[in-house]
Coordinates of C-alpha atoms in Angstrom, one line a residue:
Chain A
M130 CA -30.7 -21.7 -52.8
T131 CA -28.9 -23.6 -50.1
R132 CA -25.5 -23.6 -51.8
R133 CA -24.6 -19.9 -51.5
P134 CA -25.0 -19.7 -47.6
R135 CA -23.0 -22.7 -47.3
V136 CA -20.1 -21.2 -49.3
L137 CA -20.6 -17.9 -47.3
S138 CA -20.5 -19.7 -44.0
G139 CA -17.4 -21.4 -45.1
L140 CA -15.8 -18.3 -45.9
V141 CA -16.8 -16.6 -42.6
L142 CA -15.5 -19.7 -40.6
G143 CA -12.2 -19.6 -42.7
A144 CA -11.8 -15.9 -41.8
A145 CA -12.6 -16.4 -38.2
L146 CA -10.1 -19.2 -38.0
A147 CA -7.4 -17.0 -39.7
V148 CA -8.0 -14.3 -37.0
L149 CA -8.1 -16.6 -34.1
A150 CA -5.2 -19.0 -35.1
P151 CA -2.5 -16.8 -33.8
H152 CA -4.3 -16.3 -30.4
A153 CA -4.8 -20.2 -30.2
A154 CA -1.2 -20.8 -31.2
A155 CA 0.1 -18.3 -28.6
Q156 CA -2.1 -19.8 -25.9
N157 CA -0.6 -23.2 -26.5
E158 CA 2.8 -22.2 -27.3
E159 CA 5.3 -23.6 -24.7
I160 CA 7.7 -21.1 -23.4
T161 CA 9.9 -22.6 -20.7
P162 CA 12.8 -21.4 -18.6
E163 CA 15.0 -23.7 -20.7
S164 CA 13.8 -22.2 -23.9
V165 CA 14.6 -18.6 -23.0
E166 CA 17.9 -16.7 -22.6
V167 CA 18.3 -14.0 -19.9
D168 CA 20.7 -11.2 -20.6
M169 CA 23.0 -11.5 -17.6
V170 CA 24.4 -8.0 -17.9
D171 CA 21.0 -6.7 -17.0
P172 CA 18.7 -9.5 -16.0
L173 CA 15.8 -7.5 -14.7
G174 CA 16.1 -4.9 -17.3
D175 CA 15.7 -7.9 -19.8
V176 CA 12.5 -9.0 -18.0
A177 CA 11.2 -5.5 -17.9
S178 CA 11.7 -5.2 -21.7
D179 CA 9.4 -8.1 -22.3
M180 CA 6.9 -6.5 -20.0
H181 CA 7.3 -3.2 -22.0
D182 CA 6.6 -5.2 -25.2
A183 CA 3.5 -6.8 -23.6
A184 CA 2.2 -3.2 -22.4
T185 CA 2.9 -1.7 -25.8
G186 CA 0.9 -4.6 -27.5
L187 CA -1.9 -4.0 -25.0
D188 CA -2.2 -0.3 -26.1
R189 CA -3.8 -1.7 -29.2
E190 CA -7.6 -2.4 -29.1
A191 CA -7.3 -6.2 -28.6
P192 CA -4.4 -8.3 -27.1
G193 CA -2.6 -10.1 -29.8
A194 CA -0.5 -13.3 -29.9
D195 CA 2.6 -11.1 -29.4
V196 CA 1.4 -9.9 -26.1
I197 CA 0.8 -13.3 -24.8
R198 CA 4.2 -14.4 -26.0
S199 CA 5.9 -11.6 -24.3
Q200 CA 4.0 -12.2 -21.0
R201 CA 4.9 -15.9 -21.2
T202 CA 8.6 -15.1 -21.8
A203 CA 8.7 -12.7 -18.9
I204 CA 7.3 -15.5 -16.7
A205 CA 9.9 -18.0 -18.0
K206 CA 12.7 -15.6 -17.4
L207 CA 11.5 -14.9 -13.9
D208 CA 11.2 -18.6 -13.3
K209 CA 14.8 -19.0 -14.6
L210 CA 16.1 -16.3 -12.1
V211 CA 14.0 -17.7 -9.3
E212 CA 15.5 -21.1 -9.8
S213 CA 19.1 -19.8 -10.1
L214 CA 18.6 -17.8 -6.8
K215 CA 17.3 -21.0 -5.1
K216 CA 20.4 -22.9 -6.0
R217 CA 22.7 -20.3 -4.2
Chain B
M47 CA -2.5 -9.5 29.5
R48 CA -6.0 -8.8 28.3
S49 CA -7.6 -9.9 31.7
T50 CA -5.3 -7.5 33.6
I51 CA -6.6 -4.4 31.7
P52 CA -8.5 -2.2 34.2
N53 CA -12.3 -1.8 33.7
A54 CA -11.8 1.8 33.0
V55 CA -9.6 1.0 29.9
R56 CA -12.3 -1.5 28.9
V57 CA -14.9 1.2 29.0
G58 CA -12.7 3.3 26.8
L59 CA -12.3 0.4 24.3
C60 CA -16.0 -0.2 24.3
A61 CA -16.5 3.6 23.4
M62 CA -13.9 3.1 20.6
A63 CA -15.9 -0.1 19.3
L64 CA -18.9 2.1 19.2
L65 CA -17.0 4.8 17.4
M66 CA -15.8 2.5 14.8
G67 CA -19.3 1.4 14.0
A68 CA -20.8 4.8 14.6
T69 CA -20.9 6.2 11.0
S70 CA -20.6 5.1 7.6
V71 CA -21.2 6.9 4.3
R72 CA -22.6 3.6 2.9
A73 CA -26.3 3.1 3.4
Q74 CA -27.5 -0.1 5.1
D75 CA -28.0 -1.8 1.7
G76 CA -24.5 -1.1 0.7
A77 CA -25.5 1.7 -1.8
K78 CA -24.2 5.1 -1.6
P79 CA -26.8 7.8 -0.4
V80 CA -28.5 9.5 -3.2
P81 CA -27.0 12.9 -3.5
D82 CA -30.3 14.8 -3.3
E83 CA -31.3 13.1 -0.1
K84 CA -30.7 16.1 2.1
S85 CA -32.0 14.6 5.2
R86 CA -29.8 11.5 4.8
R87 CA -26.7 13.7 4.4
E88 CA -27.7 15.7 7.5
Q89 CA -28.2 12.4 9.4
L90 CA -24.8 11.3 8.4
E91 CA -23.2 14.6 9.3
F92 CA -24.8 14.4 12.7
R93 CA -23.5 11.0 13.4
Q94 CA -20.1 11.8 12.2
K95 CA -20.0 14.8 14.7
K96 CA -21.2 12.5 17.4
A97 CA -18.3 10.2 16.5
I98 CA -15.9 13.1 16.8
A99 CA -17.3 14.0 20.3
H100 CA -16.8 10.4 21.3
M101 CA -13.2 10.4 20.0
Q102 CA -12.4 13.7 21.9
E103 CA -14.0 12.2 25.0
L104 CA -11.8 9.1 24.6
E105 CA -8.7 11.1 24.4
D106 CA -9.6 13.0 27.6
R107 CA -10.4 9.7 29.4
M108 CA -7.0 8.3 28.2
F109 CA -5.2 11.3 29.7
Q110 CA -7.3 11.2 33.0
L111 CA -7.0 7.5 33.4
A112 CA -3.3 7.5 32.8
E113 CA -2.8 10.1 35.6
L114 CA -5.2 8.2 37.9
L115 CA -3.3 4.9 37.3
G116 CA 0.1 6.6 37.7
D117 CA 2.3 4.9 40.1
A118 CA -0.2 2.1 40.9
E119 CA -0.1 0.6 37.4
P120 CA 2.7 2.3 35.6
D121 CA 2.4 -0.1 32.5
H122 CA -1.1 0.7 31.8
S123 CA -0.5 4.3 32.5
M124 CA 2.2 4.4 29.9
R125 CA 0.2 2.4 27.4
L126 CA -2.6 5.1 27.8
I127 CA -0.2 8.0 27.3
M128 CA 1.1 6.2 24.2
G129 CA -2.4 5.8 22.9
L130 CA -3.1 9.4 23.5
Q131 CA 0.1 10.4 21.7
K132 CA -0.6 8.1 18.9
S133 CA -4.1 9.6 18.5
R134 CA -2.8 13.1 18.4
E135 CA 0.1 12.3 16.0
D136 CA -2.1 10.4 13.7
L137 CA -4.5 13.5 13.7
I138 CA -7.5 11.1 14.1
V139 CA -9.9 13.9 15.3
E140 CA -8.7 16.2 12.4
E141 CA -9.2 13.4 9.9
M142 CA -12.7 12.7 11.3
E143 CA -13.5 16.5 10.9
E144 CA -12.3 16.2 7.3
V145 CA -14.9 13.4 6.8
T146 CA -17.6 15.7 8.1
G147 CA -16.6 18.2 5.4
L148 CA -16.6 15.6 2.7
I149 CA -20.0 14.5 3.8
K150 CA -21.2 18.1 3.7
E151 CA -19.9 18.3 0.1
E152 CA -21.4 15.0 -0.8
A153 CA -18.1 13.8 -1.9
W154 CA -19.0 10.2 -1.1
D155 CA -16.1 8.4 -2.5
A156 CA -13.6 10.7 -0.8
A157 CA -15.5 10.5 2.5
E158 CA -15.5 6.8 2.3
E159 CA -11.8 6.5 1.7
K160 CA -11.0 9.0 4.4
Q161 CA -13.2 7.1 6.8
R162 CA -11.4 3.8 5.9
Q163 CA -8.1 5.6 6.8
V164 CA -9.6 6.8 10.1
L165 CA -10.8 3.3 10.9
F166 CA -7.4 1.9 10.1
R167 CA -5.9 4.4 12.7
L168 CA -8.6 3.5 15.2
R169 CA -7.8 -0.2 14.9
E170 CA -4.2 0.5 15.3
L171 CA -5.1 2.4 18.4
R172 CA -7.1 -0.4 19.7
E173 CA -4.3 -2.8 19.0
L174 CA -1.9 -0.5 21.0
L175 CA -4.3 -0.4 24.0
L176 CA -4.7 -4.2 23.9
S177 CA -1.5 -5.7 22.4
T178 CA 0.9 -7.9 24.4
D179 CA 3.6 -6.8 21.9
L180 CA 4.2 -3.1 22.8
D181 CA 7.7 -3.3 21.5
L182 CA 6.4 -4.0 18.0
L183 CA 4.0 -1.2 18.1
L184 CA 6.6 1.2 19.3
K185 CA 8.9 0.2 16.5
L186 CA 6.1 0.5 13.8
Q187 CA 5.4 4.1 15.4
R188 CA 9.2 4.9 15.1
L189 CA 9.3 3.7 11.5
R190 CA 6.4 5.9 10.5
K191 CA 8.1 8.9 12.2
L192 CA 11.3 8.1 10.3
N193 CA 9.4 8.0 7.0
R194 CA 7.7 11.3 7.8
G195 CA 11.0 12.8 8.9
L196 CA 12.6 11.8 5.5
L197 CA 9.8 13.4 3.6
D198 CA 10.1 16.6 5.6
L199 CA 13.9 16.6 5.3
A200 CA 13.6 16.2 1.4
K201 CA 11.4 19.4 1.4
I202 CA 13.8 21.3 3.6
A203 CA 16.8 20.2 1.4
K204 CA 15.0 21.2 -1.8
E205 CA 14.2 24.6 -0.3
E206 CA 17.8 25.1 0.9
E207 CA 19.0 24.2 -2.7
R208 CA 16.7 26.9 -4.2
L209 CA 17.9 29.4 -1.6
G210 CA 21.6 28.5 -2.3
G211 CA 21.0 28.9 -6.1
A212 CA 19.3 32.4 -5.5
S213 CA 22.2 33.6 -3.3
E214 CA 24.6 32.4 -6.0
E215 CA 22.8 34.4 -8.6
L216 CA 22.6 37.5 -6.4
A217 CA 26.3 37.4 -5.4
K218 CA 27.3 38.1 -8.9
A219 CA 26.2 41.7 -8.5
E220 CA 29.1 43.7 -7.0
S221 CA 26.9 46.5 -5.7
P222 CA 23.4 45.3 -5.5
D223 CA 20.7 47.8 -6.4
D224 CA 17.5 48.3 -4.3
E225 CA 15.6 45.5 -6.0
Q226 CA 18.3 43.1 -5.5
K227 CA 18.6 44.1 -1.8
K228 CA 14.8 43.6 -1.5
R229 CA 15.3 40.1 -2.9
M230 CA 18.1 39.3 -0.4
E231 CA 15.8 40.5 2.5
S232 CA 13.2 38.1 1.2
L233 CA 15.8 35.4 0.9
A234 CA 16.8 36.0 4.5
R235 CA 13.2 35.6 5.7
A236 CA 12.8 32.3 3.5
Q237 CA 16.1 31.2 5.0
A238 CA 14.7 31.8 8.6
E239 CA 11.6 29.9 7.8
N240 CA 13.5 26.9 6.4
R241 CA 15.7 27.0 9.5
K242 CA 12.6 26.8 11.9
L243 CA 11.6 23.8 9.8
A244 CA 14.9 22.2 10.3
E245 CA 14.7 22.9 14.1
I246 CA 11.2 21.3 14.5
L247 CA 12.5 18.3 12.5
R248 CA 15.6 18.1 14.7
A249 CA 13.4 18.0 17.9
E250 CA 11.2 15.3 16.4
M251 CA 14.1 13.1 15.3
A252 CA 15.8 13.7 18.8
E253 CA 12.8 12.0 20.3
I254 CA 13.1 8.9 18.3
A255 CA 16.9 8.8 18.2
D256 CA 18.7 5.6 19.2
S257 CA 22.4 5.3 20.1
E258 CA 23.5 5.0 16.5
M259 CA 21.3 7.7 15.1
K260 CA 23.1 11.1 14.7
A261 CA 20.5 12.9 12.5
S262 CA 19.5 15.3 15.1
E263 CA 23.0 16.5 15.6
R264 CA 23.5 17.0 11.9
L265 CA 20.2 18.8 11.6
D266 CA 21.3 21.1 14.7
E267 CA 24.5 21.8 12.7
A268 CA 22.4 22.6 9.6
G269 CA 20.1 24.8 11.5
K270 CA 23.3 26.8 12.8
A271 CA 24.7 27.0 9.3
M272 CA 21.3 28.4 8.1
K273 CA 21.3 30.9 10.9
S274 CA 24.8 32.1 9.8
A275 CA 23.4 32.6 6.3
E276 CA 20.5 34.8 7.5
R277 CA 22.7 37.7 8.7
P278 CA 24.7 38.5 5.6
L279 CA 21.5 38.2 3.5
E280 CA 19.7 40.7 5.8
R281 CA 22.7 43.0 5.2
G282 CA 22.6 42.7 1.5
R283 CA 25.7 40.6 1.3
A284 CA 24.6 37.4 -0.7
E285 CA 28.3 36.3 -1.3
D286 CA 28.8 35.7 2.4
A287 CA 25.8 33.6 2.7
R288 CA 27.1 31.1 0.1
K289 CA 29.5 29.2 2.4
P290 CA 27.1 28.7 5.3
Q291 CA 24.4 27.6 2.9
K292 CA 26.7 25.1 1.3
D293 CA 27.5 23.8 4.8
A294 CA 23.8 23.6 5.5
R295 CA 23.2 21.5 2.4
E296 CA 26.0 19.2 3.3
K297 CA 24.8 18.7 6.8
L298 CA 21.2 18.0 5.5
E299 CA 22.6 15.4 3.1
E300 CA 24.4 13.8 6.1
A301 CA 21.2 13.8 8.1
K302 CA 19.4 12.2 5.3
K303 CA 22.0 9.3 4.9
D304 CA 21.8 8.8 8.8
L305 CA 18.0 8.6 8.7
E306 CA 17.9 6.2 5.8
A307 CA 20.5 3.9 7.7
A308 CA 18.4 4.1 10.8
R309 CA 15.3 3.2 8.7
E310 CA 17.1 0.2 7.2
R311 CA 18.2 -1.0 10.7
L312 CA 14.6 -0.8 11.8
L313 CA 13.1 -2.4 8.9
K314 CA 15.4 -5.3 9.3
E315 CA 14.2 -5.7 12.8
L316 CA 10.6 -5.3 11.7
Q317 CA 10.7 -7.8 8.7
R318 CA 9.6 -10.8 10.7
F319 CA 6.7 -9.0 12.4
I320 CA 5.4 -7.4 9.3
R321 CA 5.5 -10.8 7.4
K322 CA 3.6 -12.4 10.3
A323 CA 1.0 -9.6 10.2
I324 CA 0.5 -9.9 6.5
L325 CA 0.3 -13.7 6.6
Q326 CA -2.4 -13.4 9.3
S327 CA -4.3 -11.0 7.0
L328 CA -4.1 -13.4 4.2
F329 CA -5.3 -16.3 6.2
Q330 CA -8.2 -14.3 7.6
M331 CA -9.1 -13.3 4.0
I332 CA -9.0 -17.0 3.0
D333 CA -11.2 -17.9 5.9
N334 CA -13.7 -15.1 5.2
Q335 CA -13.9 -15.6 1.4
T336 CA -14.3 -19.4 1.9
R337 CA -17.2 -18.9 4.2
V338 CA -18.8 -16.3 1.7
N339 CA -18.4 -18.8 -1.1
E340 CA -19.9 -21.6 0.9
D341 CA -23.0 -19.5 1.8
L342 CA -23.3 -18.2 -1.8
T343 CA -23.1 -21.7 -3.1
L344 CA -26.0 -22.6 -0.8
L345 CA -28.0 -19.5 -1.9
T346 CA -27.4 -20.1 -5.6
S347 CA -28.2 -23.8 -5.4
S348 CA -31.5 -25.0 -6.6
S349 CA -31.0 -28.4 -5.1
P350 CA -34.3 -29.9 -3.8
D351 CA -32.4 -31.9 -1.2
L352 CA -33.9 -31.2 2.2
A353 CA -30.6 -30.8 4.1
I354 CA -29.4 -28.3 1.7
R355 CA -32.6 -26.4 1.7
R356 CA -32.5 -26.2 5.5
R357 CA -28.9 -25.0 5.5
R358 CA -29.9 -22.5 2.9
A359 CA -32.7 -21.2 5.1
R360 CA -30.1 -20.5 7.9
V361 CA -27.9 -18.5 5.8
Q362 CA -27.8 -14.7 6.8
P363 CA -27.3 -12.3 3.8
K364 CA -25.9 -9.5 6.0
R365 CA -23.3 -11.8 7.4
I366 CA -22.1 -12.7 3.9
E367 CA -22.0 -9.0 3.0
D368 CA -20.0 -8.2 6.2
R369 CA -17.6 -11.0 5.6
Q370 CA -17.0 -9.9 2.0
R371 CA -16.4 -6.3 3.2
E372 CA -14.0 -7.7 5.7
V373 CA -12.0 -9.3 2.9
V374 CA -11.7 -5.9 1.1
T375 CA -10.8 -4.1 4.5
L376 CA -8.2 -6.8 5.3
A377 CA -6.6 -6.3 1.8
R378 CA -6.6 -2.4 2.0
D379 CA -5.1 -2.5 5.5
A380 CA -2.4 -4.9 4.4
V381 CA -1.6 -2.7 1.5
Q382 CA -1.4 0.4 3.9
L383 CA 0.9 -1.5 6.3
L384 CA 3.2 -2.6 3.4
E385 CA 3.4 0.7 1.9
E386 CA 3.9 2.6 5.2
T387 CA 6.7 0.3 6.2
Q388 CA 8.1 -0.1 2.7
Y389 CA 8.4 -3.9 3.4
A390 CA 8.6 -4.9 -0.3
V391 CA 8.2 -3.5 -3.7
A392 CA 5.8 -6.0 -5.5
L393 CA 3.9 -7.4 -2.5
P394 CA 1.6 -4.3 -1.9
W395 CA 0.7 -4.3 -5.6
S396 CA -0.2 -8.0 -5.5
V397 CA -2.4 -7.6 -2.5
R398 CA -4.0 -4.5 -4.2
Y399 CA -4.6 -6.8 -7.2
I400 CA -6.6 -9.3 -5.1
Q401 CA -8.5 -6.4 -3.5
E402 CA -9.5 -5.3 -6.9
W403 CA -11.0 -8.8 -7.6
A404 CA -12.7 -9.0 -4.2
E405 CA -14.2 -5.4 -4.2
P406 CA -16.8 -5.9 -7.1
N407 CA -18.3 -8.7 -5.0
V408 CA -19.6 -6.4 -2.3
A409 CA -22.4 -4.6 -4.2
P410 CA -24.0 -7.7 -5.7
I411 CA -23.9 -9.6 -2.4
A412 CA -25.3 -6.5 -0.6
A413 CA -28.2 -6.3 -3.1
Q414 CA -28.7 -10.0 -2.7
K415 CA -28.0 -10.5 -6.4
A416 CA -25.0 -12.6 -6.2
T417 CA -24.5 -15.4 -8.9
R418 CA -22.0 -18.0 -9.9
S419 CA -19.9 -15.0 -11.1
E420 CA -19.3 -13.8 -7.6
I421 CA -18.4 -17.3 -6.4
R422 CA -15.8 -17.6 -9.2
R423 CA -14.3 -14.2 -8.1
G424 CA -14.2 -15.5 -4.6
E425 CA -12.4 -18.7 -5.8
K426 CA -9.8 -16.6 -7.5
V427 CA -9.4 -14.5 -4.3
I428 CA -8.8 -17.5 -2.2
A429 CA -6.3 -19.1 -4.7
D430 CA -4.4 -15.7 -4.9
C431 CA -4.2 -15.3 -1.1
R432 CA -2.9 -18.9 -0.9
E433 CA -0.2 -18.2 -3.4
L434 CA 0.9 -15.0 -1.7
A435 CA 0.9 -16.7 1.6
D436 CA 3.0 -19.6 0.2
I437 CA 5.6 -17.0 -1.0
L438 CA 5.7 -15.3 2.4
M439 CA 6.0 -18.6 4.2
E440 CA 8.9 -19.6 2.0
E441 CA 10.5 -16.1 2.6
D442 CA 10.0 -16.8 6.4
K443 CA 11.8 -20.2 6.1
Y444 CA 14.7 -19.0 4.2
A445 CA 15.0 -15.7 6.3
K446 CA 15.5 -17.8 9.5
Q447 CA 18.3 -19.8 7.7
S448 CA 20.0 -16.7 6.5
E449 CA 19.9 -14.6 9.7
G450 CA 23.1 -12.6 10.2
N451 CA 24.4 -13.0 6.7
D452 CA 23.7 -9.8 4.9
R453 CA 24.1 -11.1 1.4
A454 CA 22.0 -14.2 2.1
E455 CA 19.3 -11.9 3.7
R456 CA 19.1 -9.7 0.7
T457 CA 19.1 -12.7 -1.7
V458 CA 16.1 -14.1 0.3
K459 CA 14.3 -10.7 -0.1
L460 CA 15.1 -10.7 -3.8
L461 CA 13.7 -14.2 -4.2
A462 CA 10.5 -13.2 -2.6
E463 CA 10.3 -10.1 -4.8
L464 CA 10.9 -12.2 -8.0
R465 CA 8.3 -14.8 -7.0
T466 CA 5.7 -12.1 -6.3
L467 CA 6.5 -10.5 -9.7
R468 CA 6.1 -13.9 -11.3
Y469 CA 2.7 -14.3 -9.5
L470 CA 1.5 -10.9 -10.7
Q471 CA 2.7 -11.5 -14.3
D472 CA 1.0 -14.9 -14.4
R473 CA -2.3 -13.3 -13.2
V474 CA -2.1 -10.5 -15.8
L475 CA -1.5 -13.2 -18.5
A476 CA -4.6 -15.1 -17.2
D477 CA -6.5 -11.8 -17.4
T478 CA -5.2 -11.2 -21.0
L479 CA -6.2 -14.8 -22.1
L480 CA -9.6 -14.3 -20.4
A481 CA -10.0 -11.0 -22.4
V482 CA -9.1 -12.8 -25.6
E483 CA -11.5 -15.6 -24.6
G484 CA -14.1 -13.1 -23.7
E485 CA -14.0 -11.7 -27.2
R486 CA -14.4 -15.2 -28.7
K487 CA -16.9 -16.6 -26.4
S488 CA -18.7 -13.3 -25.8
L489 CA -18.5 -13.4 -21.9
S490 CA -21.2 -11.6 -20.0
E491 CA -20.8 -7.8 -19.7
D492 CA -20.5 -8.3 -16.0
E493 CA -17.6 -10.6 -16.3
L494 CA -15.8 -8.3 -18.8
R495 CA -16.4 -5.4 -16.5
I496 CA -14.4 -7.0 -13.8
L497 CA -11.4 -7.0 -16.0
R498 CA -11.9 -3.4 -17.0
K499 CA -11.0 -4.7 -20.2
V500 CA -7.8 -4.3 -21.9
R501 CA -7.0 -0.9 -20.5
A502 CA -6.8 -2.3 -17.0
I503 CA -4.6 -5.1 -18.1
R504 CA -2.3 -2.7 -19.9
N505 CA -2.0 -0.7 -16.6
W506 CA -1.2 -3.7 -14.7
E507 CA 1.5 -4.7 -17.3
A508 CA 3.1 -1.3 -17.1
T509 CA 2.9 -1.4 -13.3
L510 CA 4.8 -4.8 -13.4
R511 CA 7.4 -3.2 -15.6
E512 CA 7.9 -0.3 -13.2
L513 CA 8.1 -2.7 -10.2
T514 CA 10.7 -4.9 -12.0
L515 CA 12.9 -1.8 -12.7
E516 CA 12.4 -0.5 -9.1
I517 CA 13.7 -4.0 -7.8
D518 CA 16.5 -3.7 -10.3
R519 CA 17.4 -0.2 -9.0
R520 CA 17.7 -1.6 -5.4
G521 CA 20.7 -3.6 -6.4
A522 CA 19.3 -7.0 -7.8
A523 CA 21.9 -7.3 -10.5
E524 CA 24.7 -7.6 -8.1
L525 CA 22.8 -10.5 -6.4
L526 CA 21.6 -12.1 -9.6
G527 CA 25.1 -12.0 -11.2
G528 CA 28.3 -13.2 -9.5
D529 CA 30.5 -16.2 -10.1
N530 CA 28.0 -19.1 -9.6
D531 CA 25.6 -18.2 -12.3
E532 CA 25.9 -21.3 -14.4
G533 CA 22.1 -21.6 -14.2
F534 CA 21.6 -18.8 -16.8

């Protein structure tokens, strides 16, 4: 009697982890100014493109890992541009 | 300066203070009046009409006092005349009458927003009457007139473009028929109307012209060219109207460039003052929100400690509500100042973002139902205000170092814009993560409501993109590129 619920709860837990894993990975993913490249022909257009990707991802019902990655990339690129301007 | 203000002016200011607190579409408990409460609506309408009467009396008194003070105290007299001018130009009485109309229609939200605008103007008027820095206020007034002038000029130019196109079309007919002649007559009338608008604008721009500004001369020439186009159109000769209309369009374009240049020069002069004013607002917001949070912490505490219980007993809920409202008002006024002066691209949106977090605190605090959730929102407001203040202080520091060097000055502005964008993107990311967390941890409905869920975040993300592109359009690439860009 107790065996089947345990199997079921294991399956549910597995499924939940599979759904949440990308979120968790995206939340912990390190995107730094050093790890991103900025297109110097159109630097702010490049940043705006990441923001566009994030906004498009947010059009879906729930924000996914790609949204968080795009937002983090935009921040890292802005950091890079800020640092560069500060050096001038 | 304050101590030298005549008693009569003080009486006027007291009247204004009464006026500012005279009417509110919000009921005492912070809730909107129930629409079917007829007597409540009538009461509000009555109070609003009373406030209008006070305002009209204040305008009369400013005029009478200015005349009385005349030669004896010319500074005060001029200040009162300026106050009167400002009141008339800002259409304060007319806007108050609009509020009455909105109350009558029970359009509470619109009435509240309009009231807020009236209060903003009244506060500015009070500042004008009390300020020691008349020069700054005059410059702000001039900037607003320039902005309004540019908007009016755009409408005139658009109409002139339409008239030119219509003349071009009609000129194709070698011998115009009756219907075409009628159209030309109608065009001549429209041309005369447009000329009158250009003449009005010319007079307004002449009033605020400095030695470098030539827009009124260009508008004068445009007006003359428009007049030359009227006659041939009246006589049914559209082809002869084309040349003067083309001249008019060119002169309008020159006037636009001149006005834009004048606005740029003025904005440069005002940068430091606007920055200071926004910093002051942010510090006041931090101060008020900190006090709100301290009081809320006491009220929500269940500590049996006698000292805490005593302090809790002294907390006045109405004062917490007033302070929380003040935070929202300060944010709104800052947004208005930033937008009217076009100080920056991203900053007004960042202050608006803070306002969106502070605003939902008002209702639960007014209903004395505040919980830890309101304290958390308050903490976020404080942290966000600090971050924006930090950006502005850094901008101020660099701006002082780069004075006189145009490229360096623009680089400092761009740096502040990028830092503000970064701040806003960071907050939108935090909201996204919270929304994801909310789904996982089932945050309370109340907390998710603040985020307005994913839709609101999406709107902010799309706004961020627009702001980034706008900063780009203003020539960021030139400053970000260049020779010494090894950093990329």
